[in-house]
Amino acid sequence: MPRKSPFIITLSKGEQANLEEVARRYTSPYCDVLRAKIALYAAQGLGNDTIALRLDTPRQIVSKWRKRFCEERLAGLEERPRRGRPARFSPQRRRRR
């Protein structure tokens, strides 16, 4: 029996338009497109398992972004600073070695 998420998402027209724009943009980073699609599918009433199957991503990822969107709206889909020591070398400099 699939679990039902306690986080119900209802989008305003502005949020809907913003998420659809991000989901359709070819130049958007993949992670932004994925998060936008998760929020859009959740607003359609789909469960986490169904969304995970459609987007070919783990259910835990869908659950995380659904919860963050429900709690913080569009700001919840943005990348947060990560813990740990900052990188000493840029990706370009590492590639030269």
XYZ file of N, CA, C and O in Angstrom:
388
model
N 0.844 -1.176 0.000
C 0.000 0.000 0.000
C 0.891 1.242 0.000
O 1.679 1.444 0.914
N 0.787 2.104 -1.047
C 1.603 3.315 -1.076
C 1.214 4.294 0.020
O 0.066 4.409 0.392
N 2.227 4.987 0.513
C 1.981 5.997 1.538
C 1.447 7.267 0.903
O 1.819 7.618 -0.202
N 0.620 7.974 1.636
C 0.089 9.248 1.157
C 0.838 10.373 1.862
O 0.987 10.365 3.077
N 1.297 11.334 1.090
C 2.069 12.436 1.657
C 1.162 13.395 2.428
O 0.088 13.755 1.952
N 1.595 13.826 3.607
C 0.801 14.803 4.357
C 0.954 16.224 3.805
O 0.244 17.125 4.221
N 1.866 16.423 2.852
C 2.138 17.752 2.300
C 1.345 17.943 1.006
O 1.745 17.494 -0.064
N 0.211 18.621 1.127
C -0.656 18.900 -0.015
C -0.247 20.251 -0.598
O -0.136 21.240 0.117
N -0.047 20.290 -1.900
C 0.411 21.511 -2.553
C -0.698 22.082 -3.429
O -1.252 21.388 -4.277
N -0.990 23.346 -3.201
C -1.898 24.109 -4.042
C -1.125 25.323 -4.535
O -0.585 26.090 -3.734
N -1.056 25.498 -5.845
C -0.251 26.558 -6.429
C -1.090 27.787 -6.769
O -2.225 27.662 -7.220
N -0.498 28.971 -6.580
C -1.116 30.190 -7.087
C -0.803 30.270 -8.586
O 0.061 29.543 -9.090
N -1.470 31.160 -9.279
C -1.223 31.289 -10.728
C 0.209 31.718 -11.013
O 0.827 31.243 -11.959
N 0.746 32.596 -10.170
C 2.128 33.042 -10.344
C 3.128 31.916 -10.131
O 4.092 31.774 -10.889
N 2.908 31.128 -9.085
C 3.798 29.985 -8.815
C 3.719 28.965 -9.941
O 4.742 28.436 -10.379
N 2.501 28.698 -10.409
C 2.303 27.733 -11.493
C 3.066 28.189 -12.738
O 3.781 27.405 -13.361
N 2.912 29.453 -13.094
C 3.586 29.985 -14.280
C 5.106 29.925 -14.120
O 5.824 29.539 -15.057
N 5.600 30.275 -12.947
C 7.043 30.259 -12.682
C 7.592 28.835 -12.798
O 8.619 28.607 -13.448
N 6.930 27.876 -12.173
C 7.403 26.487 -12.205
C 7.343 25.907 -13.620
O 8.252 25.186 -14.036
N 6.287 26.217 -14.356
C 6.180 25.716 -15.731
C 7.280 26.301 -16.614
O 7.825 25.613 -17.468
N 7.606 27.582 -16.392
C 8.668 28.212 -17.158
C 10.014 27.540 -16.884
O 10.774 27.230 -17.803
N 10.309 27.279 -15.624
C 11.572 26.616 -15.268
C 11.612 25.201 -15.829
O 12.637 24.752 -16.354
N 10.492 24.490 -15.755
C 10.449 23.104 -16.225
C 10.630 23.006 -17.733
O 11.138 21.997 -18.234
N 10.235 24.031 -18.482
C 10.324 23.996 -19.946
C 11.612 24.587 -20.490
O 11.945 24.353 -21.656
N 12.328 25.341 -19.696
C 13.523 26.040 -20.171
C 14.664 25.054 -20.415
O 15.052 24.290 -19.550
N 15.221 25.093 -21.619
C 16.300 24.167 -21.970
C 17.618 24.533 -21.302
O 18.490 23.693 -21.135
N 17.761 25.792 -20.927
C 19.038 26.224 -20.351
C 19.068 26.113 -18.832
O 20.087 26.411 -18.223
N 17.973 25.693 -18.226
C 17.939 25.539 -16.768
C 18.775 24.349 -16.345
O 18.820 23.337 -17.047
N 19.436 24.439 -15.203
C 20.134 23.259 -14.684
C 19.149 22.123 -14.419
O 17.991 22.366 -14.052
N 19.614 20.894 -14.606
C 18.744 19.731 -14.454
C 18.081 19.679 -13.080
O 16.897 19.357 -12.968
N 18.816 20.031 -12.033
C 18.252 19.956 -10.688
C 17.082 20.925 -10.529
O 16.081 20.596 -9.880
N 17.151 22.105 -11.148
C 16.043 23.057 -11.074
C 14.817 22.545 -11.819
O 13.684 22.699 -11.361
N 15.040 21.946 -12.980
C 13.936 21.387 -13.766
C 13.264 20.264 -12.987
O 12.031 20.191 -12.912
N 14.058 19.395 -12.385
C 13.524 18.271 -11.618
C 12.674 18.763 -10.439
O 11.566 18.286 -10.219
N 13.169 19.751 -9.707
C 12.439 20.284 -8.551
C 11.132 20.937 -8.990
O 10.100 20.774 -8.330
N 11.163 21.667 -10.097
C 9.946 22.304 -10.605
C 8.913 21.249 -11.008
O 7.717 21.380 -10.698
N 9.366 20.189 -11.666
C 8.442 19.133 -12.087
C 7.852 18.403 -10.879
O 6.681 18.033 -10.888
N 8.647 18.202 -9.858
C 8.146 17.564 -8.640
C 7.015 18.397 -8.049
O 5.950 17.872 -7.706
N 7.225 19.700 -7.945
C 6.191 20.577 -7.386
C 4.945 20.593 -8.267
O 3.815 20.568 -7.758
N 5.117 20.620 -9.589
C 3.973 20.633 -10.497
C 3.173 19.331 -10.412
O 1.936 19.357 -10.366
N 3.858 18.207 -10.401
C 3.164 16.921 -10.285
C 2.463 16.792 -8.936
O 1.356 16.272 -8.843
N 3.106 17.273 -7.882
C 2.497 17.207 -6.555
C 1.236 18.068 -6.503
O 0.250 17.706 -5.863
N 1.252 19.199 -7.195
C 0.078 20.069 -7.237
C -1.075 19.417 -8.002
O -2.243 19.736 -7.769
N -0.754 18.489 -8.892
C -1.786 17.757 -9.621
C -2.405 16.652 -8.774
O -3.360 16.008 -9.190
N -1.842 16.424 -7.594
C -2.385 15.427 -6.691
C -1.737 14.057 -6.789
O -2.225 13.098 -6.188
N -0.632 13.958 -7.511
C 0.055 12.672 -7.642
C 0.829 12.347 -6.366
O 1.324 13.241 -5.677
N 0.957 11.078 -6.067
C 1.711 10.626 -4.906
C 3.205 10.609 -5.182
O 3.641 10.658 -6.337
N 3.984 10.522 -4.125
C 5.447 10.523 -4.264
C 5.950 9.356 -5.094
O 6.881 9.507 -5.886
N 5.351 8.182 -4.928
C 5.785 7.015 -5.697
C 5.547 7.213 -7.189
O 6.396 6.878 -8.014
N 4.407 7.767 -7.547
C 4.075 8.002 -8.948
C 5.006 9.052 -9.558
O 5.499 8.878 -10.670
N 5.257 10.112 -8.820
C 6.161 11.163 -9.301
C 7.561 10.593 -9.490
O 8.228 10.862 -10.495
N 8.005 9.797 -8.537
C 9.341 9.188 -8.624
C 9.459 8.303 -9.862
O 10.491 8.328 -10.548
N 8.427 7.546 -10.175
C 8.448 6.697 -11.369
C 8.495 7.546 -12.638
O 9.247 7.242 -13.563
N 7.689 8.596 -12.688
C 7.642 9.445 -13.883
C 8.966 10.157 -14.128
O 9.366 10.344 -15.271
N 9.621 10.576 -13.072
C 10.863 11.342 -13.213
C 12.110 10.477 -13.070
O 13.225 10.990 -13.149
N 11.925 9.186 -12.833
C 13.039 8.245 -12.685
C 14.032 8.732 -11.632
O 15.235 8.881 -11.891
N 13.505 8.996 -10.455
C 14.313 9.471 -9.328
C 13.836 8.768 -8.065
O 12.699 8.300 -8.014
N 14.652 8.661 -7.036
C 14.223 7.978 -5.806
C 13.064 8.703 -5.112
O 12.952 9.932 -5.164
N 12.199 7.939 -4.472
C 11.039 8.483 -3.762
C 11.471 9.437 -2.657
O 10.802 10.438 -2.396
N 12.603 9.172 -2.014
C 13.077 10.030 -0.928
C 13.384 11.441 -1.435
O 13.151 12.426 -0.727
N 13.904 11.547 -2.648
C 14.199 12.848 -3.242
C 12.901 13.610 -3.489
O 12.792 14.800 -3.197
N 11.913 12.918 -4.029
C 10.611 13.544 -4.275
C 10.007 14.024 -2.960
O 9.516 15.144 -2.859
N 10.081 13.196 -1.942
C 9.533 13.548 -0.634
C 10.223 14.786 -0.062
O 9.572 15.687 0.477
N 11.534 14.851 -0.190
C 12.306 15.986 0.336
C 11.878 17.292 -0.317
O 11.598 18.285 0.368
N 11.808 17.324 -1.652
C 11.494 18.569 -2.351
C 10.029 18.940 -2.208
O 9.689 20.122 -2.173
N 9.170 17.960 -2.102
C 7.752 18.249 -1.877
C 7.567 18.929 -0.515
O 6.856 19.915 -0.390
N 8.229 18.397 0.499
C 8.138 18.966 1.842
C 8.705 20.378 1.860
O 8.095 21.299 2.414
N 9.881 20.567 1.265
C 10.498 21.899 1.272
C 9.654 22.917 0.520
O 9.529 24.058 0.946
N 9.038 22.506 -0.585
C 8.182 23.436 -1.311
C 6.945 23.779 -0.480
O 6.532 24.937 -0.419
N 6.388 22.801 0.162
C 5.189 23.026 0.977
C 5.484 23.983 2.137
O 4.662 24.835 2.468
N 6.644 23.873 2.732
C 7.009 24.702 3.882
C 7.487 26.096 3.487
O 7.197 27.067 4.176
N 8.246 26.212 2.373
C 8.895 27.469 2.029
C 8.490 28.028 0.669
O 9.023 29.045 0.243
N 7.614 27.356 -0.034
C 7.174 27.738 -1.369
C 8.366 27.786 -2.337
O 9.231 26.942 -2.263
N 8.407 28.746 -3.253
C 9.458 28.762 -4.283
C 10.865 28.875 -3.701
O 11.812 28.324 -4.246
N 11.008 29.562 -2.597
C 12.326 29.698 -1.969
C 12.866 28.343 -1.500
O 14.080 28.147 -1.421
N 11.988 27.402 -1.199
C 12.412 26.087 -0.744
C 13.075 25.254 -1.818
O 13.768 24.278 -1.529
N 12.870 25.624 -3.084
C 13.462 24.862 -4.179
C 14.866 25.329 -4.537
O 15.529 24.730 -5.362
N 15.324 26.392 -3.909
C 16.662 26.904 -4.197
C 17.724 26.092 -3.461
O 17.459 25.504 -2.424
N 18.907 26.107 -4.029
C 20.050 25.394 -3.444
C 20.467 26.076 -2.149
O 20.535 27.295 -2.068
N 20.765 25.292 -1.144
C 21.246 25.823 0.134
C 22.751 25.602 0.235
O 23.292 24.688 -0.378
N 23.423 26.418 1.036
C 24.868 26.203 1.217
C 25.129 24.829 1.838
O 24.369 24.372 2.687
N 26.185 24.218 1.400
C 26.534 22.893 1.920
C 27.546 23.022 3.036
O 28.295 23.990 3.109
N 27.544 22.003 3.871
C 28.503 21.992 4.976
C 29.865 21.549 4.479
O 30.007 21.018 3.407
N 30.842 21.759 5.324
C 32.182 21.269 5.015
C 33.114 22.359 4.554
O 32.738 23.504 4.354
N 34.337 21.976 4.386
C 35.374 22.905 3.992
C 35.205 23.294 2.526
O 34.934 22.445 1.676
N 35.385 24.552 2.196
C 35.279 24.974 0.796
C 36.368 24.324 -0.054
O 37.456 24.016 0.442
N 36.077 24.147 -1.331
C 37.047 23.549 -2.245
C 38.263 24.457 -2.392
O 38.131 25.678 -2.470
N 39.433 23.849 -2.450
C 40.666 24.628 -2.610
C 40.958 24.894 -4.075
O 41.619 25.852 -4.425
N 40.499 24.024 -4.949
C 40.754 24.154 -6.376
C 39.426 24.209 -7.108
O 38.502 23.481 -6.797
N 39.363 25.047 -8.125
C 38.149 25.141 -8.935
C 38.043 23.897 -9.817
O 39.055 23.230 -10.094
N 36.851 23.569 -10.324
C 36.724 22.407 -11.210
C 37.587 22.537 -12.462
O 38.129 21.552 -12.948
N 37.765 23.766 -12.991
C 38.591 23.954 -14.178
C 40.059 23.639 -13.886
O 40.746 23.033 -14.700
N 40.515 24.046 -12.714
C 41.925 23.807 -12.365
C 42.166 22.306 -12.128
O 43.216 21.783 -12.497
N 41.189 21.621 -11.540
C 41.347 20.174 -11.331
C 41.400 19.432 -12.651
O 42.087 18.431 -12.805
N 40.658 19.904 -13.639
C 40.586 19.244 -14.931
C 41.912 19.330 -15.677
O 42.253 18.436 -16.464
N 42.690 20.376 -15.453
C 43.974 20.562 -16.152
C 45.003 19.538 -15.744
O 45.936 19.261 -16.449
N 44.886 18.953 -14.574
C 45.919 18.009 -14.085
C 45.868 16.707 -14.801
O 45.029 16.151 -15.267
